[in-house]
Coordinates of C-alpha atoms (C1' of nucleotides) in Angstrom, one line a residue:
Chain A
X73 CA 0.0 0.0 0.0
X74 CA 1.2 3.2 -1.3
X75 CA 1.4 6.4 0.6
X76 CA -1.3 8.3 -1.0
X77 CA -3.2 5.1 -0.3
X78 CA -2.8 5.1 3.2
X79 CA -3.5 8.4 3.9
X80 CA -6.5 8.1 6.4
X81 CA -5.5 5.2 8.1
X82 CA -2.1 7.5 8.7
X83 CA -4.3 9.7 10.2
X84 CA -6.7 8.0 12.1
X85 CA -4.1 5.1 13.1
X86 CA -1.8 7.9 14.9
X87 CA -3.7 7.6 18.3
X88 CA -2.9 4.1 18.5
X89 CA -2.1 1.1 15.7
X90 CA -5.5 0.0 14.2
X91 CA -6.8 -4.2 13.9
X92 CA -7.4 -5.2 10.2
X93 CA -11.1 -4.5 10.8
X94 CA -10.4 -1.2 11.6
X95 CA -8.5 -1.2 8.9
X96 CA -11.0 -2.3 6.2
X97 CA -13.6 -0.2 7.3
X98 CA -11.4 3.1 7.2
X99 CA -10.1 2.2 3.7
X100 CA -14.2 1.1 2.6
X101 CA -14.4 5.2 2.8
X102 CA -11.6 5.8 0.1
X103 CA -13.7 2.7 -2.6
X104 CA -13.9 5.8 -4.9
X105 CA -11.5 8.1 -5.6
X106 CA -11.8 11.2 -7.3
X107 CA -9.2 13.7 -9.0
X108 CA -10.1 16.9 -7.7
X109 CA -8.6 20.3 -9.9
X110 CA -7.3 23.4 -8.0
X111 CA -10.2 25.3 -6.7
X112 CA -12.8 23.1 -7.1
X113 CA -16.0 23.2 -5.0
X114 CA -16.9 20.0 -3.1
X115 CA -20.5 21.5 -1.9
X116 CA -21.8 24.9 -1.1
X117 CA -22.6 26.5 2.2
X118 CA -26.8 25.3 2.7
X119 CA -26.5 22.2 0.7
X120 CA -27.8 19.5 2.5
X121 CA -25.3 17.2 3.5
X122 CA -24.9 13.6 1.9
X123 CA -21.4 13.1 1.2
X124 CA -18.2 13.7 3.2
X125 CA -14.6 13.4 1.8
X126 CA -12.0 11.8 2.5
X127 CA -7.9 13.3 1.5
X128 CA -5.7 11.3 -0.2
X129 CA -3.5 13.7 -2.1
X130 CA -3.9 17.6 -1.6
X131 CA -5.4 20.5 0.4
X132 CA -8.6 22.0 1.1
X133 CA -10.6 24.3 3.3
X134 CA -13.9 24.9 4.4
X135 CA -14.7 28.7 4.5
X136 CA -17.9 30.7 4.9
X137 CA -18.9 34.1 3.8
X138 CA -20.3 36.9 5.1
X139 CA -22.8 39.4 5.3
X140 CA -20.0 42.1 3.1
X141 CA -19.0 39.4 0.5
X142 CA -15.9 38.4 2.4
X143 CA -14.9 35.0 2.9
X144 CA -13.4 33.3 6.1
X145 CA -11.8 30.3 6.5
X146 CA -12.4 28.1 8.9
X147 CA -10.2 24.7 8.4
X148 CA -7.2 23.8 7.0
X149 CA -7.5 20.1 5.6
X150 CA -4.3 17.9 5.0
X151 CA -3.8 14.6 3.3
X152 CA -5.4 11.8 5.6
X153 CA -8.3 14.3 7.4
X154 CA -11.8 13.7 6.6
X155 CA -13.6 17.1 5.0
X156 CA -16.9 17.6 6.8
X157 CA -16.9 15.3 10.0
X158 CA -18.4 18.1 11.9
X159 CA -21.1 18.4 9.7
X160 CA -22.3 14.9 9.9
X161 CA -25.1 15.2 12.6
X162 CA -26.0 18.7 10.8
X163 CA -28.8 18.9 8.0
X164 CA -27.1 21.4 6.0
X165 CA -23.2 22.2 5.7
X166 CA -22.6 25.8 7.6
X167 CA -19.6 26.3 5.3
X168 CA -18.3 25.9 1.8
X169 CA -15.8 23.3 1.3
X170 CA -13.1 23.7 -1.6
X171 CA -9.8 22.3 -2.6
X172 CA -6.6 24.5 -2.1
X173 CA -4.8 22.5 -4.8
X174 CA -5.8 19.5 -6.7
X175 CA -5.6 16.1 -5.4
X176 CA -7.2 13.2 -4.8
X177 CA -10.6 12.8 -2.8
X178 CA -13.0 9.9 -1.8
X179 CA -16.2 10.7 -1.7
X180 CA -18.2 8.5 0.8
X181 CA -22.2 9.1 2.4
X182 CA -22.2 10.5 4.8
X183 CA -24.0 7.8 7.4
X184 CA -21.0 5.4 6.7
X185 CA -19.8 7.4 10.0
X186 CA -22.9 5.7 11.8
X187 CA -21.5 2.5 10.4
X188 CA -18.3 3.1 12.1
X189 CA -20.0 4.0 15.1
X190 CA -22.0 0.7 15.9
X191 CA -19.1 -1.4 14.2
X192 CA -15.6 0.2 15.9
X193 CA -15.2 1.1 19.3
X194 CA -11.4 2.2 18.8
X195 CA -12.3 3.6 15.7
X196 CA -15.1 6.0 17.2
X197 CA -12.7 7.5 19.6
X198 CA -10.3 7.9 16.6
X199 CA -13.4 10.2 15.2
X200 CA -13.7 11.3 18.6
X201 CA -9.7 12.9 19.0
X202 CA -10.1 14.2 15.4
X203 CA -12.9 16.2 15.6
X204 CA -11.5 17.7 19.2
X205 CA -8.3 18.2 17.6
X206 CA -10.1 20.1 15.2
X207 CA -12.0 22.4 17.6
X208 CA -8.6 22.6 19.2
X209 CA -7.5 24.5 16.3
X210 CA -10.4 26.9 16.4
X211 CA -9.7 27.7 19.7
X212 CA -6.8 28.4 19.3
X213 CA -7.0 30.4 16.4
X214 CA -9.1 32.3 18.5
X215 CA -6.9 33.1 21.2
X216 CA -4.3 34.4 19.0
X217 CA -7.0 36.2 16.7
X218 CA -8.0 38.3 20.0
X219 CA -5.0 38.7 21.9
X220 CA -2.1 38.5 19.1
X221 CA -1.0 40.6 16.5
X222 CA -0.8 39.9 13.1
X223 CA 2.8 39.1 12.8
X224 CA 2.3 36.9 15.5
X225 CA -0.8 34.9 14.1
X226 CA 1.4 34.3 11.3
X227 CA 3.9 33.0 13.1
X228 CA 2.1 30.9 14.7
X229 CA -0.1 29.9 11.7
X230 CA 3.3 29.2 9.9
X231 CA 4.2 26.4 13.3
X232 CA 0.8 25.1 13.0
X233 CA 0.9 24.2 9.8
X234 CA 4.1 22.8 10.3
X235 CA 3.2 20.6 12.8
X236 CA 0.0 19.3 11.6
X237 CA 1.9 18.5 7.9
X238 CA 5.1 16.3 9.9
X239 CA 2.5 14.0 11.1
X240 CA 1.4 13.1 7.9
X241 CA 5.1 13.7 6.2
X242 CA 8.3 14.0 7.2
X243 CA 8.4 18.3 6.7
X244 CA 11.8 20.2 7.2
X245 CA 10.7 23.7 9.0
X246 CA 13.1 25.5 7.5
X247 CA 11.7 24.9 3.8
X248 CA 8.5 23.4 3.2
X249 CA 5.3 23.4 1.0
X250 CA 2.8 26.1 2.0
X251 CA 0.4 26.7 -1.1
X252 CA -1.5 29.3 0.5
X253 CA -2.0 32.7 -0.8
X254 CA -1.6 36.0 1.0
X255 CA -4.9 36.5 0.5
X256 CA -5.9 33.4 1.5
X257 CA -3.4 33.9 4.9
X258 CA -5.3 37.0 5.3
X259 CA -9.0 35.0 4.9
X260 CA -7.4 32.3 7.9
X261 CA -6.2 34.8 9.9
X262 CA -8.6 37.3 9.6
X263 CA -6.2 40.3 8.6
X264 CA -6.7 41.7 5.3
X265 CA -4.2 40.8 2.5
X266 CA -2.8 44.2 2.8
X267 CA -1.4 44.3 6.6
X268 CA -0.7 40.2 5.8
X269 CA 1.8 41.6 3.2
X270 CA 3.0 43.9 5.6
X271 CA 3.5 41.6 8.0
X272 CA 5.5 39.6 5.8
X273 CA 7.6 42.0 4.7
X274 CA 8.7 43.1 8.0
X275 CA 8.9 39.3 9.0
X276 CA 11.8 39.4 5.8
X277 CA 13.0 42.3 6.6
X278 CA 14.1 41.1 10.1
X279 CA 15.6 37.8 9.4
X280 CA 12.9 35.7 10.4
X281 CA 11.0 34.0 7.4
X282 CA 10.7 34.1 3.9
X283 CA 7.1 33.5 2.0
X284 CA 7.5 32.6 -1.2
X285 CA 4.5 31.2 -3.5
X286 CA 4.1 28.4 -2.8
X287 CA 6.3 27.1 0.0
X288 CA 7.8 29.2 3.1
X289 CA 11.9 29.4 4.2
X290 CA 12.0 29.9 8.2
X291 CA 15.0 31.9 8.4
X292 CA 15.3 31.7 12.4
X293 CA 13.4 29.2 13.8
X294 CA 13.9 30.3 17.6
X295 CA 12.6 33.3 16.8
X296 CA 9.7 32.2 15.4
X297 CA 8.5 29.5 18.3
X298 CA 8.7 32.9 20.2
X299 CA 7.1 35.5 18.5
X300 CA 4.7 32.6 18.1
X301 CA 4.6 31.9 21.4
X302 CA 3.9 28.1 20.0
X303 CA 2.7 25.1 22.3
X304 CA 2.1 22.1 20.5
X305 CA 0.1 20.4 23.1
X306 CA -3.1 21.6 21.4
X307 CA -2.2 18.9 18.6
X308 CA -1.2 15.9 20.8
X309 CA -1.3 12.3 19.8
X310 CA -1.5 11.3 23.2
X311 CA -4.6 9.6 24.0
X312 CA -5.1 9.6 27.9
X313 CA -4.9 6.3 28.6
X314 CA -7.8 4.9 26.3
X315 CA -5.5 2.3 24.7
X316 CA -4.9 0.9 27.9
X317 CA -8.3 1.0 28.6
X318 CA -9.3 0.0 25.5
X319 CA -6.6 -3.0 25.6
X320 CA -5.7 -2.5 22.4
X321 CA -2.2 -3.5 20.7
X322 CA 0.4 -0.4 20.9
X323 CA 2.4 -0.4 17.5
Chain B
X243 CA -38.7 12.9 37.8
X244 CA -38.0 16.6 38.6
X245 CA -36.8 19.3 36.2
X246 CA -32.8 19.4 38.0
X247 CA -32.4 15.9 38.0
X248 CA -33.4 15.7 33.6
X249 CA -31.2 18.3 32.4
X250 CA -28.9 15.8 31.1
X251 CA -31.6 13.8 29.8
X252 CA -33.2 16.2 27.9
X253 CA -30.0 17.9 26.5
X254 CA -28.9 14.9 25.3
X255 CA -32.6 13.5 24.7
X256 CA -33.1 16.8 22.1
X257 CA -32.1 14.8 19.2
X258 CA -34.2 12.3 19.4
X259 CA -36.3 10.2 22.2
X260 CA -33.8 8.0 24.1
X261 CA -34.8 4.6 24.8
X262 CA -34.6 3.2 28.6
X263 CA -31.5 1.7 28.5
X264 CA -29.8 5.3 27.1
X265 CA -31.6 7.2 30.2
X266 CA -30.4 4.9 32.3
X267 CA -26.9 5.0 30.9
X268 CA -26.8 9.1 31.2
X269 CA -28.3 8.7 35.0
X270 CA -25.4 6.7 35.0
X271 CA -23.1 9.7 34.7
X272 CA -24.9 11.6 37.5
X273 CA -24.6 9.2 40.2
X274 CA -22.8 11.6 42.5
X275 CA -24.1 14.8 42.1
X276 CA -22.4 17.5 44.0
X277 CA -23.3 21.7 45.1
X278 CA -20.8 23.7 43.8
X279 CA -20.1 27.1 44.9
X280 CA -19.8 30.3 42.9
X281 CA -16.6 30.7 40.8
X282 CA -15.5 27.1 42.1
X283 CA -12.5 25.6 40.1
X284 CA -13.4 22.4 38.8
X285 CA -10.0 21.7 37.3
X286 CA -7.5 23.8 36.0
X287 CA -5.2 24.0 32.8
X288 CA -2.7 21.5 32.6
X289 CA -4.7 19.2 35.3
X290 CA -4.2 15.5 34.1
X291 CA -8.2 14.4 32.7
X292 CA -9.8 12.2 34.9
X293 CA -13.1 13.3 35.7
X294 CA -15.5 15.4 33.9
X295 CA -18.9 16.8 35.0
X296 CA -22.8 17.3 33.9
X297 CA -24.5 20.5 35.4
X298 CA -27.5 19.6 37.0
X299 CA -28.1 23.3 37.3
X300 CA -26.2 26.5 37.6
X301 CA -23.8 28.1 34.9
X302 CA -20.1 27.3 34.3
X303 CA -17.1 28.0 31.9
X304 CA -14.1 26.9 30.8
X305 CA -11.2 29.5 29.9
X306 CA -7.4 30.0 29.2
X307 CA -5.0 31.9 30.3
X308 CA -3.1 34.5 28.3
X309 CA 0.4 35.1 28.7
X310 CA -0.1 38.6 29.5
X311 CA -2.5 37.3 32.2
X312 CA -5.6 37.6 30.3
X313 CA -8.1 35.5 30.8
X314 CA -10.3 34.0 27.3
X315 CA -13.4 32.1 27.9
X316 CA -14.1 29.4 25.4
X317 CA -17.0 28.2 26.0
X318 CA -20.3 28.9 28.2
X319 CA -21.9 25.6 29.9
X320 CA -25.4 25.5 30.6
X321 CA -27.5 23.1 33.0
X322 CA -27.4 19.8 30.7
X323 CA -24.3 20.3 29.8
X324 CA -21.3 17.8 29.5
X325 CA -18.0 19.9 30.8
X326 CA -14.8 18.9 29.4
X327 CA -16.3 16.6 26.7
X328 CA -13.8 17.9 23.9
X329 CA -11.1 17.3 26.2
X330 CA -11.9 13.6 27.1
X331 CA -9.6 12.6 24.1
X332 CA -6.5 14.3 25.8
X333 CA -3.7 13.5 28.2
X334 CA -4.3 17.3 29.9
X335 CA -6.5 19.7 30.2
X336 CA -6.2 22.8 27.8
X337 CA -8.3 24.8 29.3
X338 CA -9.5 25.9 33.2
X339 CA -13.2 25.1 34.5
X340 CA -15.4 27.4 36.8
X341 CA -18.4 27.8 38.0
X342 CA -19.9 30.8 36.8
X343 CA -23.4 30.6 39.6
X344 CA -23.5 28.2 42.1
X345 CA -24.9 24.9 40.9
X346 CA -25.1 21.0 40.9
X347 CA -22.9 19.2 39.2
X348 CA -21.9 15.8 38.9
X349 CA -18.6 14.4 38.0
X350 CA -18.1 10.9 36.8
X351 CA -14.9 9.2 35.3
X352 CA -14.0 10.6 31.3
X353 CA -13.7 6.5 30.5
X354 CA -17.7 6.0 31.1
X355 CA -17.4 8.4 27.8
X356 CA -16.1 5.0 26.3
X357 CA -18.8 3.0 28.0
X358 CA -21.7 4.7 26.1
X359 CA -19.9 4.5 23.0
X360 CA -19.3 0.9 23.1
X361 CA -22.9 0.1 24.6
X362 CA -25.1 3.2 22.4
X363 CA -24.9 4.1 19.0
X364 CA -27.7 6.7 19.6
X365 CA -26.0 7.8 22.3
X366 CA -22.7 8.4 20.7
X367 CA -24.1 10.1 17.7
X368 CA -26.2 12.7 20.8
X369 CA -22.3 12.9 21.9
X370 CA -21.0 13.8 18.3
X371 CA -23.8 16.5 18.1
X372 CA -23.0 17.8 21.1
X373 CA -19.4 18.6 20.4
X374 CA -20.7 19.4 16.8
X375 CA -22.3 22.3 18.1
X376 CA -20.1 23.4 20.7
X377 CA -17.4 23.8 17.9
X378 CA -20.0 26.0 16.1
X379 CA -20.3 28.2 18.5
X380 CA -16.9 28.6 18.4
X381 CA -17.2 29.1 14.6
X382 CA -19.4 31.4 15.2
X383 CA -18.0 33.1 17.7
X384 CA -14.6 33.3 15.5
X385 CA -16.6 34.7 12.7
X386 CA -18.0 37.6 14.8
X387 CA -15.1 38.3 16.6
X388 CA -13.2 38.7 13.4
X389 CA -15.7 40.3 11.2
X390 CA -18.3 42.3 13.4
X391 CA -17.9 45.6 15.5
X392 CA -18.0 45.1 19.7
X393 CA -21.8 45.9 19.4
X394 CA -22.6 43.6 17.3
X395 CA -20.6 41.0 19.1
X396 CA -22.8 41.8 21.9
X397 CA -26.0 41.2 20.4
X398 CA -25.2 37.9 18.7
X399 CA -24.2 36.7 21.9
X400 CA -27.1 37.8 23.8
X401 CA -29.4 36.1 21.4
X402 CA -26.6 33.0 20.5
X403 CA -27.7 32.6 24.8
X404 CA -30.9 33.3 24.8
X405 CA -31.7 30.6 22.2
X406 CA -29.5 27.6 24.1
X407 CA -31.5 28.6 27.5
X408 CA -34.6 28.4 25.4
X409 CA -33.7 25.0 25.0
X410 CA -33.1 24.0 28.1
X411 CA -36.1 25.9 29.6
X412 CA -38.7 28.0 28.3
X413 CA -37.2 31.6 28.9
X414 CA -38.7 35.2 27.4
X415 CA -36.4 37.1 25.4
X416 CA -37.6 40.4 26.6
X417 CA -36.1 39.9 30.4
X418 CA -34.2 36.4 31.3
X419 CA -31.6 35.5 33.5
X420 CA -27.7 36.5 32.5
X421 CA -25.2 36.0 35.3
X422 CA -22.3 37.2 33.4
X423 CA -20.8 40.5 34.6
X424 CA -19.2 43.4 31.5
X425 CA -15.7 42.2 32.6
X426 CA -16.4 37.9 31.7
X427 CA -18.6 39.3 28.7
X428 CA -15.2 41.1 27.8
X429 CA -13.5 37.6 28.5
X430 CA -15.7 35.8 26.6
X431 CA -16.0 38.7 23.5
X432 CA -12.3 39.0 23.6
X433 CA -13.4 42.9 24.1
X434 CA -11.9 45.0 26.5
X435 CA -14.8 45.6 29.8
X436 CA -14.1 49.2 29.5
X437 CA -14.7 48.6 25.8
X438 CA -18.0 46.7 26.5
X439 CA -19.4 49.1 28.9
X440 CA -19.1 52.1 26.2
X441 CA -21.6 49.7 23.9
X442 CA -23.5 48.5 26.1
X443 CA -24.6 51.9 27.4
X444 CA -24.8 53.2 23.9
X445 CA -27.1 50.3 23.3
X446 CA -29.0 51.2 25.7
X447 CA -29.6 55.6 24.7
X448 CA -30.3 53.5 21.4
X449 CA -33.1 51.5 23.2
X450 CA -32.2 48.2 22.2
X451 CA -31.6 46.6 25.3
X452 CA -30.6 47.2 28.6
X453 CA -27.8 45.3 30.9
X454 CA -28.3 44.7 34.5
X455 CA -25.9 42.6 36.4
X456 CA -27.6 39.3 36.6
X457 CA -30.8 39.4 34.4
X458 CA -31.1 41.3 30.6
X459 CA -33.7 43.3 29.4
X460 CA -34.3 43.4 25.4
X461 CA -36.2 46.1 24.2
X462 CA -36.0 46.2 20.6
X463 CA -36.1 42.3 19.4
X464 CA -36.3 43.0 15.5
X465 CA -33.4 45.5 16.1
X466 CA -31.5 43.0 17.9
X467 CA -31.6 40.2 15.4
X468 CA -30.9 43.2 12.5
X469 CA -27.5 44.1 14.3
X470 CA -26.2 40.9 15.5
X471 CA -27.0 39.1 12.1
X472 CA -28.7 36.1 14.1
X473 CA -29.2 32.6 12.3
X474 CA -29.9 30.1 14.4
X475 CA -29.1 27.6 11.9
X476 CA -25.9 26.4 13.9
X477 CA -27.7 25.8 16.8
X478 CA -30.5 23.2 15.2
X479 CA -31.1 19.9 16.4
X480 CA -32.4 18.5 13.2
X481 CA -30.6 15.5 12.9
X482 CA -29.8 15.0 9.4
X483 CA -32.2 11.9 9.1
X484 CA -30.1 10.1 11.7
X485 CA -33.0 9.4 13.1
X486 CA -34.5 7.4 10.4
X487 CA -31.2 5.5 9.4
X488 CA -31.0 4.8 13.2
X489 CA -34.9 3.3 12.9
X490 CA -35.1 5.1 16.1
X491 CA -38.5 6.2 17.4
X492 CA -39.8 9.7 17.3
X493 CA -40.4 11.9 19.9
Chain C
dC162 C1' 0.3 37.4 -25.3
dG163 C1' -3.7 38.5 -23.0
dT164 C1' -6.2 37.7 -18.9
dA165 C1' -6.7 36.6 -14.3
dC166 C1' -4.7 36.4 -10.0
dC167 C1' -1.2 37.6 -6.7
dT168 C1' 2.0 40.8 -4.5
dT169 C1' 3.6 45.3 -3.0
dT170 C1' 3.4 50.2 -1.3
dG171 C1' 1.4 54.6 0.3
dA172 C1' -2.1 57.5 2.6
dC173 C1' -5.6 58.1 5.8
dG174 C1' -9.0 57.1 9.3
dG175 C1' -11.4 54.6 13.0
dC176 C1' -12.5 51.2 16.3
dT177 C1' -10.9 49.5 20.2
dG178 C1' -7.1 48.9 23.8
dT179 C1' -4.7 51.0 27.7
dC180 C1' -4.3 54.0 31.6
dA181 C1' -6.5 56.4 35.3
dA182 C1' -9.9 57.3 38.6
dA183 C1' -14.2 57.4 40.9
dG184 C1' -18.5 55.7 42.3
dG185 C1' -21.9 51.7 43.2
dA186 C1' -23.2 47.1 44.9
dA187 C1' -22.7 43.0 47.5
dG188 C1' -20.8 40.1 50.8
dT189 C1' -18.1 39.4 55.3
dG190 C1' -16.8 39.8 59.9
dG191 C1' -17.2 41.9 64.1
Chain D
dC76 C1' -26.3 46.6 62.0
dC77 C1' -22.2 48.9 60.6
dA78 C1' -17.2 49.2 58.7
dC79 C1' -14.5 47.1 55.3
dT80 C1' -13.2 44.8 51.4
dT81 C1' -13.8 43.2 47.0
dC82 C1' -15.8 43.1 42.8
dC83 C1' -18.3 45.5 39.2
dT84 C1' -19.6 49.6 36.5
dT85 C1' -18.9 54.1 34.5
dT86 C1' -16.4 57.9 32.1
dG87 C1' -12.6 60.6 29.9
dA88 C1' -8.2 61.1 27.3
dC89 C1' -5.1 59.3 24.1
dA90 C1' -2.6 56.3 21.1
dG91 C1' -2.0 52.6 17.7
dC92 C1' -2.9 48.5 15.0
dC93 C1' -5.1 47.4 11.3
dG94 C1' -8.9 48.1 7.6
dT95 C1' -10.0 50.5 3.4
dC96 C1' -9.0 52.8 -0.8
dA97 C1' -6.1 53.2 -4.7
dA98 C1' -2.8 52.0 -8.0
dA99 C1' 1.1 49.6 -10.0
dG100 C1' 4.1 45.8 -10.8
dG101 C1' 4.7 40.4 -11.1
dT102 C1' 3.6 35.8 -12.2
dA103 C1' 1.2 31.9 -14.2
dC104 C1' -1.6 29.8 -17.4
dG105 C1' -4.4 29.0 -21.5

DNA sequence: CGTACCTTTGACGGCTGTCAAAGGAAGTGG
DNA sequence: CCACTTCCTTTGACAGCCGTCAAAGGTACG
């Protein structure tokens, strides 16, 4: 099994190592795959929801817009997440969901989560830590988007994203994929692309990172953990004991 | 069966009538139920999770700290309410817990989590809408906080409250019950008090509503919903035809 | 090689934070 | 029942980060 193939069971195996049941039922999600373009639109804010996706290959976000045309993003999806898992108890999606860059998706209904629910205990709990480590990321996007400023969201945005990509990938900091506009920064973060530039320009300026296009150099790493002020328990792994309580196999 | 000792029940019960084994498995949780004083700690940030609670009745909150001492509120807990259910998936707790009122809570173990999932599919999916919700009041919250003047903040939250109590028990929009003081509602806002206190006192020369330290009076309802932009969408217990695929009986 | 999208820079204004201080309201202990 | 303390509310002055508007230069892609 290739990477790309394994892509949700990399991701959903992380808390602890899955049985072959586990396994079957996570890779029943990804029967169809689908080669998504740049851009596309996987369903519309309103639509009622039927189908969830999994990631094999690519990005994607879910944003929503508001009342003055202006669009807000609210996740970040990497290869191996699962686009819309906190929509499934919801009759309509709340947000937009669209790729970053092409890829490759599996579309799946969405009820097959119910089906994981009644079959997989372990599996459930796997749901369980994604979707909290999802909220996590809200929260504390929040934090930063009230207390911090701009420069600093970046940073930390920058670490984030880091993070979350060297648990699907081996990721050097210093140079690594980010195909995320400055507009688009500026429609996580909440700053408008102007100050984003800004930002980022003084970020060059003083030696600490370098956006380019597509990917990101981070010049002095030290000095961006601080700026950030970045804690990366937010993202943990660690699952409180439920293996053990679970008596499950530990890879 | 009296009103305190169902809160849990019909929280969780919203989505759909629970059958008598899934009552009894959410009395379960409430075995030891407990009075808890005004601003009591339940547990604090960094506090290995063991236990977590239910409110019988009474408000509470759970909030971080800010480096510069600043406190954040994420989220706002309301009698029914599970406390520390996105957390039950991690090693620590991110976050602190409080009471906002006195109240009655209960605390149980975070593993009897892991019993209802493995013994009630209906059950877990009430779980997963739970925590669905919670993280879409975060969205939400995000959205506003991002996009939306202080005053505006204010009024979505006032109605964002007034429509989860209104779940909970019937409660009239034009006067209800608000224990939260202008410094929290700065905590929870992200808003400076003083900051508050200048729109709150404009909204009330304006005749939209006015404050009072533990109840609210709303004066202009249409007005209210105009500035705060108010869909209640996010907050909907329509399940998404769970119900059906779950062959579950109807309330 | 034209078109759409992205980046960069400057000018200006406003919402909101910070600082400071004073006046209520509520609870506590004597 | 009164002094005292603590928390909460209110108001004024001032500054600054960041949004908006505007315009020009780059880059990619069909």
């Amino acid at each position: 099994m290739n990477r790309e193939e394994s892509s949700i069971l990399a991701n959903l195996g992380r808390y602890y190592s899955l049985g072959d049941d586990d396994r079957e039922l996570l890779l029943d999600l990804e029967q169809k795959s689908y080669a998504a373009s740049d851009k596309e639109t996987l369903w519309r804010a309103g639509a009622r929801v039927d189908k969830l996706y999994t990631i094999k290959s690519g990005w994607a976000c879910t944003f929503r817009h508001n009342f003055d045309g202006l669009r807000q993003v609210v996740d970040i999806l990497l290869p191996g997440d699962i686009i819309g898992l906190r929509d499934f108890t919801f009759k309509r999606h709340l947000s937009e969901a669209r790729m970053i860059t092409r890829g490759t998706v599996c579309a799946f209904p969405y009820h097959k989560i119910i089906d994981i629910i009644e079959t997989s205990t372990p599996l459930t709990i796997a749901l369980f830590s994604s979707i909290a480590r999802q909220e996590a990321i809200l929260t504390e996007r929040m934090l930063n988007t009230i207390h911090r400023s701009a420069r600093s969201r970046i940073a930390h945005f920058v670490l984030e994203t880091y993070t979350r990509l060297n648990k699907v990938r081996a990721t050097e900091l210093e140079n690594f994929f980010l195909p995320i506009s400055q507009q688009m920064l500026g429609e996580i973060l909440g700053i408008s692309y102007v100050h984003i530039n800004r930002s980022l320009m003084a970020m060059e300026r003083d030696n600490l990172l370098k956006k380019h296009r597509r990917h990101i150099e981070v010049i002095d790493q030290a000095k961006l953990f601080e700026e950030a002020d970045f804690d990366d328990e937010y993202l943990s792994d660690d699952l409180n004991g439920l293996r053990e309580y679970l008596k499950l196999s530990v890879s």
